[in-house]
């Protein structure tokens, strides 16, 4: 790590102008949350492997900013050459740079790896001391990363209409209507899931996210797709041609953005064939002269190629269009979650049996101290990784399975307190019947993406653990049964999941819910349920998806989280105050909650009724997917409870 920092500082010194600091973001050229191995530059320089964070290297220091999900993980992974900066507790990175770097300081960053929003925000922060953001011509980390993984060249996959539910032609028609409404003549689309959704394509360029590295430009009468052409089969090329999509090399988006800025981007101009006019007819009347760019998703590099006064900086209309699931996507998500729920139940039943046979645990249903069998062969021991591998096996046997939707968080005891813990073979913990086990996992199926968390104990949980679990469950139920008027945001609903925890002075450092894709990213916006101000931006609407996942994490001891995927639907309330219309949620995740972890005396009758109803549906819905012994286990897991 010291050699990497020294090499980077040498490049910073020789840069023109010399750099006082270098920013290394987590994001790739598309501002993605999850990135390919080649794009994990921040991991490479810092050693921190979480999905969110930012590294800052100065001539005499190295700093890593990350959020509350990763405080424990970062503290463990960073060497003593790095200082952990806790978002929400320490100054934000732009404020810190403005306050701590010298006047006239030059701060370098690869402009492809930060968004327009971020660059403009930093420019404002730097102005008071005449500091400046310097877009580097090349990525300095790539210069020192000698064994950087190669660029992905995996085949592009056409996503069939039977799963997509809406044709490319209809999506383009809807997008162009929005372009006209906003008086824009084109849009540059950079978010990988938006490009994939718009063109009904998928890929395997990024682990866990079925996307392909690509950009898109859509004008009022032309459609462009920027991708490594080696990824397209003859069938994929035919598909593009049928849909009127002109395929260009990935890197040509840069020069085409320049053509677009001067209103000279047409299929004939990039094909180098003569054309009667270099201008598009739509702009001749002066009605549409702006280019639409999403400031949160578009990289600063492409924005710099446009005329700033001719750009509409506004959230992409595709974000909301993608979030509002069509009937085919909705049905697919429900079916995917049934198969996924069956896989998780099969896993829990298998794990219950293993914990009893190998470790002498009382098991999923009984409460007793384990009769530990210490003389185990290594081949007999269950670890966080070997257990999660078994869960993947169960999922892989299901129809339409295409892989996991994120690295499984399989965590025992104190590891569960690391919110986004990622176990690794060789260093992970062995399962322990006397400690809480938290498993947050999900899968990609052709008809939907899943994400579910359950927390279990195979021995005798303490009264404190039961109280904490029950408080999390109460918050989970409270949010899951909420009714609220149209126009309500996830910011307003977040408190419902936290109130039962607040009663005890407990809380958690992550958001409560995120959207989920249709065989796309497991984290999908623009909607969210969170305490973060950004959750105020977009109201929840019918046919959106959102997770319900409160938790509690006790450092050094255990973690608890419960998560279901919900669909927002019409509320059917008795009254309709303000004539707004009301909304509620439909649960589509089907996995039981562990009854022995619940302190039933803390539940009110409505919560007990909800729990029994949910468990009854679990048993009914999953029955056709299970064998007899698995069904017997599920029946026991879902037997009604009473106070």
Tab-separated table of C-alpha atoms in Angstrom, residues 224-402:
chain	number	residue	atom	x	y	z
A	224	UNK	CA	-27.338	5.641	-30.674
A	225	UNK	CA	-25.791	2.849	-28.609
A	226	UNK	CA	-22.120	3.063	-27.517
A	227	UNK	CA	-20.667	-0.344	-26.682
A	228	UNK	CA	-17.646	-2.526	-27.375
A	229	UNK	CA	-18.831	-4.029	-30.680
A	230	UNK	CA	-17.094	-7.312	-29.870
A	231	UNK	CA	-19.923	-7.958	-27.400
A	232	UNK	CA	-22.584	-8.080	-30.121
A	233	UNK	CA	-23.413	-11.314	-31.923
A	234	UNK	CA	-24.936	-11.234	-35.400
A	235	UNK	CA	-28.329	-11.744	-33.744
A	236	UNK	CA	-27.741	-8.795	-31.424
A	237	UNK	CA	-26.684	-6.623	-34.363
A	238	UNK	CA	-29.857	-7.598	-36.214
A	239	UNK	CA	-31.893	-6.737	-33.124
A	240	UNK	CA	-30.310	-3.281	-32.976
A	241	UNK	CA	-30.959	-2.701	-36.660
A	242	UNK	CA	-34.598	-3.800	-36.336
A	243	UNK	CA	-35.077	-1.260	-33.556
A	244	UNK	CA	-33.403	1.570	-35.460
A	245	UNK	CA	-30.482	1.740	-33.023
A	246	UNK	CA	-27.124	2.772	-34.502
A	247	UNK	CA	-24.295	0.896	-32.773
A	248	UNK	CA	-21.108	2.893	-32.151
A	249	UNK	CA	-17.889	1.949	-30.365
A	250	UNK	CA	-17.906	2.640	-26.636
A	251	UNK	CA	-15.217	5.354	-26.780
A	252	UNK	CA	-16.929	7.238	-29.605
A	253	UNK	CA	-19.468	8.681	-27.159
A	254	UNK	CA	-16.866	11.369	-26.396
A	255	UNK	CA	-16.528	12.699	-29.954
A	256	UNK	CA	-20.242	12.218	-30.607
A	257	UNK	CA	-21.061	14.397	-27.571
A	258	UNK	CA	-19.071	17.163	-29.270
A	259	UNK	CA	-21.071	16.652	-32.488
A	260	UNK	CA	-24.270	16.653	-30.461
A	261	UNK	CA	-23.347	19.962	-28.826
A	262	UNK	CA	-23.025	21.602	-32.262
A	263	UNK	CA	-26.204	19.893	-33.470
A	264	UNK	CA	-24.356	17.815	-36.036
A	265	UNK	CA	-24.945	14.316	-34.627
A	266	UNK	CA	-26.937	12.330	-37.167
A	267	UNK	CA	-26.593	8.738	-38.397
A	268	UNK	CA	-25.183	10.077	-41.674
A	269	UNK	CA	-22.656	12.356	-39.955
A	270	UNK	CA	-21.125	9.540	-37.917
A	271	UNK	CA	-21.244	7.180	-40.889
A	272	UNK	CA	-19.227	9.787	-42.822
A	273	UNK	CA	-21.727	9.840	-45.691
A	274	UNK	CA	-22.890	13.089	-47.356
A	275	UNK	CA	-26.042	14.687	-46.042
A	276	UNK	CA	-28.123	17.576	-47.293
A	277	UNK	CA	-27.959	19.469	-44.008
A	278	UNK	CA	-25.818	19.211	-40.901
A	279	UNK	CA	-28.617	20.494	-38.698
A	280	UNK	CA	-31.597	18.632	-37.328
A	281	UNK	CA	-34.982	19.959	-38.428
A	282	UNK	CA	-36.316	19.881	-34.873
A	283	UNK	CA	-34.058	22.734	-33.767
A	284	UNK	CA	-34.431	24.934	-36.845
A	285	UNK	CA	-37.618	26.410	-35.428
A	286	UNK	CA	-35.853	27.135	-32.146
A	287	UNK	CA	-38.296	25.134	-30.061
A	288	UNK	CA	-35.931	22.480	-28.753
A	289	UNK	CA	-32.314	23.454	-28.308
A	290	UNK	CA	-31.324	21.864	-24.996
A	291	UNK	CA	-29.559	18.581	-24.268
A	292	UNK	CA	-30.897	16.635	-21.283
A	293	UNK	CA	-28.300	15.342	-18.829
A	294	UNK	CA	-28.950	13.706	-15.452
A	295	UNK	CA	-26.527	15.567	-13.133
A	296	UNK	CA	-26.408	12.712	-10.637
A	297	UNK	CA	-25.674	9.994	-13.195
A	298	UNK	CA	-23.788	11.703	-16.019
A	299	UNK	CA	-20.012	11.863	-15.728
A	300	UNK	CA	-18.389	15.307	-15.668
A	301	UNK	CA	-16.246	14.388	-18.696
A	302	UNK	CA	-19.214	14.231	-21.074
A	303	UNK	CA	-20.782	17.369	-19.614
A	304	UNK	CA	-17.555	19.272	-20.337
A	305	UNK	CA	-18.029	18.528	-24.037
A	306	UNK	CA	-21.393	20.327	-24.115
A	307	UNK	CA	-22.309	23.996	-24.024
A	308	UNK	CA	-23.242	24.567	-20.393
A	309	UNK	CA	-25.949	27.101	-21.240
A	310	UNK	CA	-27.591	24.590	-23.586
A	311	UNK	CA	-27.907	21.770	-21.058
A	312	UNK	CA	-30.970	20.774	-19.033
A	313	UNK	CA	-29.671	19.368	-15.737
A	314	UNK	CA	-32.557	17.293	-14.445
A	315	UNK	CA	-33.059	13.738	-13.192
A	316	UNK	CA	-33.401	11.258	-16.024
A	317	UNK	CA	-37.019	10.533	-16.956
A	318	UNK	CA	-35.974	6.890	-17.359
A	319	UNK	CA	-35.356	6.552	-13.609
A	320	UNK	CA	-39.048	6.931	-12.787
A	321	UNK	CA	-40.251	5.089	-15.911
A	322	UNK	CA	-38.068	2.107	-14.937
A	323	UNK	CA	-39.224	2.248	-11.321
A	324	UNK	CA	-42.907	2.034	-12.293
A	325	UNK	CA	-43.176	-1.664	-13.090
A	326	UNK	CA	-45.447	-2.697	-15.948
A	327	UNK	CA	-47.874	-5.627	-15.415
A	328	UNK	CA	-45.483	-8.173	-16.961
A	329	UNK	CA	-42.606	-7.033	-14.740
A	330	UNK	CA	-44.894	-7.054	-11.704
A	331	UNK	CA	-46.034	-10.605	-12.352
A	332	UNK	CA	-42.436	-11.679	-12.968
A	333	UNK	CA	-41.251	-10.160	-9.703
A	334	UNK	CA	-43.969	-11.963	-7.757
A	335	UNK	CA	-43.136	-15.299	-9.390
A	336	UNK	CA	-39.387	-14.812	-8.860
A	337	UNK	CA	-39.978	-14.103	-5.169
A	338	UNK	CA	-42.022	-17.283	-4.757
A	339	UNK	CA	-39.209	-19.413	-6.183
A	340	UNK	CA	-36.675	-17.424	-4.163
A	341	UNK	CA	-38.680	-17.805	-0.960
A	342	UNK	CA	-38.760	-21.564	-1.531
A	343	UNK	CA	-34.965	-21.595	-1.898
A	344	UNK	CA	-34.491	-19.668	1.365
A	345	UNK	CA	-36.903	-21.961	3.231
A	346	UNK	CA	-35.089	-25.028	1.864
A	347	UNK	CA	-31.856	-23.470	3.082
A	348	UNK	CA	-33.169	-22.717	6.577
A	349	UNK	CA	-34.590	-26.236	6.929
A	350	UNK	CA	-31.274	-27.722	5.773
A	351	UNK	CA	-29.276	-25.412	8.063
A	352	UNK	CA	-31.499	-26.282	11.024
A	353	UNK	CA	-30.779	-29.988	10.507
A	354	UNK	CA	-27.032	-29.393	10.072
A	355	UNK	CA	-26.759	-27.270	13.211
A	356	UNK	CA	-28.469	-29.969	15.252
A	357	UNK	CA	-26.495	-32.879	13.791
A	358	UNK	CA	-23.055	-31.252	13.686
A	359	UNK	CA	-23.123	-28.920	16.685
A	360	UNK	CA	-25.711	-30.472	18.956
A	361	UNK	CA	-27.829	-27.325	18.706
A	362	UNK	CA	-31.393	-27.272	19.981
A	363	UNK	CA	-32.300	-26.003	16.521
A	364	UNK	CA	-34.633	-23.510	14.873
A	365	UNK	CA	-37.622	-24.288	17.101
A	366	UNK	CA	-36.371	-25.327	20.565
A	367	UNK	CA	-34.550	-23.147	23.090
A	368	UNK	CA	-31.620	-24.744	24.878
A	369	UNK	CA	-27.875	-24.357	25.216
A	370	UNK	CA	-26.037	-26.384	22.576
A	371	UNK	CA	-24.191	-29.590	23.414
A	372	UNK	CA	-21.066	-28.514	21.531
A	373	UNK	CA	-19.113	-31.211	19.732
A	374	UNK	CA	-15.565	-29.943	19.763
A	375	UNK	CA	-13.887	-32.867	17.985
A	376	UNK	CA	-15.058	-31.959	14.511
A	377	UNK	CA	-13.117	-32.539	11.325
A	378	UNK	CA	-12.591	-29.421	9.240
A	379	UNK	CA	-14.670	-30.996	6.485
A	380	UNK	CA	-17.628	-31.215	8.881
A	381	UNK	CA	-17.528	-27.630	10.085
A	382	UNK	CA	-19.975	-25.099	8.685
A	383	UNK	CA	-18.643	-21.643	7.916
A	384	UNK	CA	-20.285	-18.420	6.833
A	385	UNK	CA	-19.082	-19.117	3.289
A	386	UNK	CA	-19.873	-22.831	3.054
A	387	UNK	CA	-23.365	-22.142	4.400
A	388	UNK	CA	-24.028	-19.321	1.924
A	389	UNK	CA	-22.701	-21.517	-0.900
A	390	UNK	CA	-25.430	-24.017	-0.014
A	391	UNK	CA	-28.038	-21.252	-0.210
A	392	UNK	CA	-26.766	-20.401	-3.698
A	393	UNK	CA	-27.144	-24.078	-4.652
A	394	UNK	CA	-30.812	-24.012	-3.691
A	395	UNK	CA	-31.352	-20.838	-5.707
A	396	UNK	CA	-29.442	-22.176	-8.711
A	397	UNK	CA	-31.911	-25.050	-8.990
A	398	UNK	CA	-34.793	-22.634	-9.628
A	399	UNK	CA	-36.205	-21.701	-13.022
A	400	UNK	CA	-34.732	-18.586	-14.703
A	401	UNK	CA	-31.860	-18.290	-12.178
A	402	UNK	CA	-28.994	-16.161	-13.523
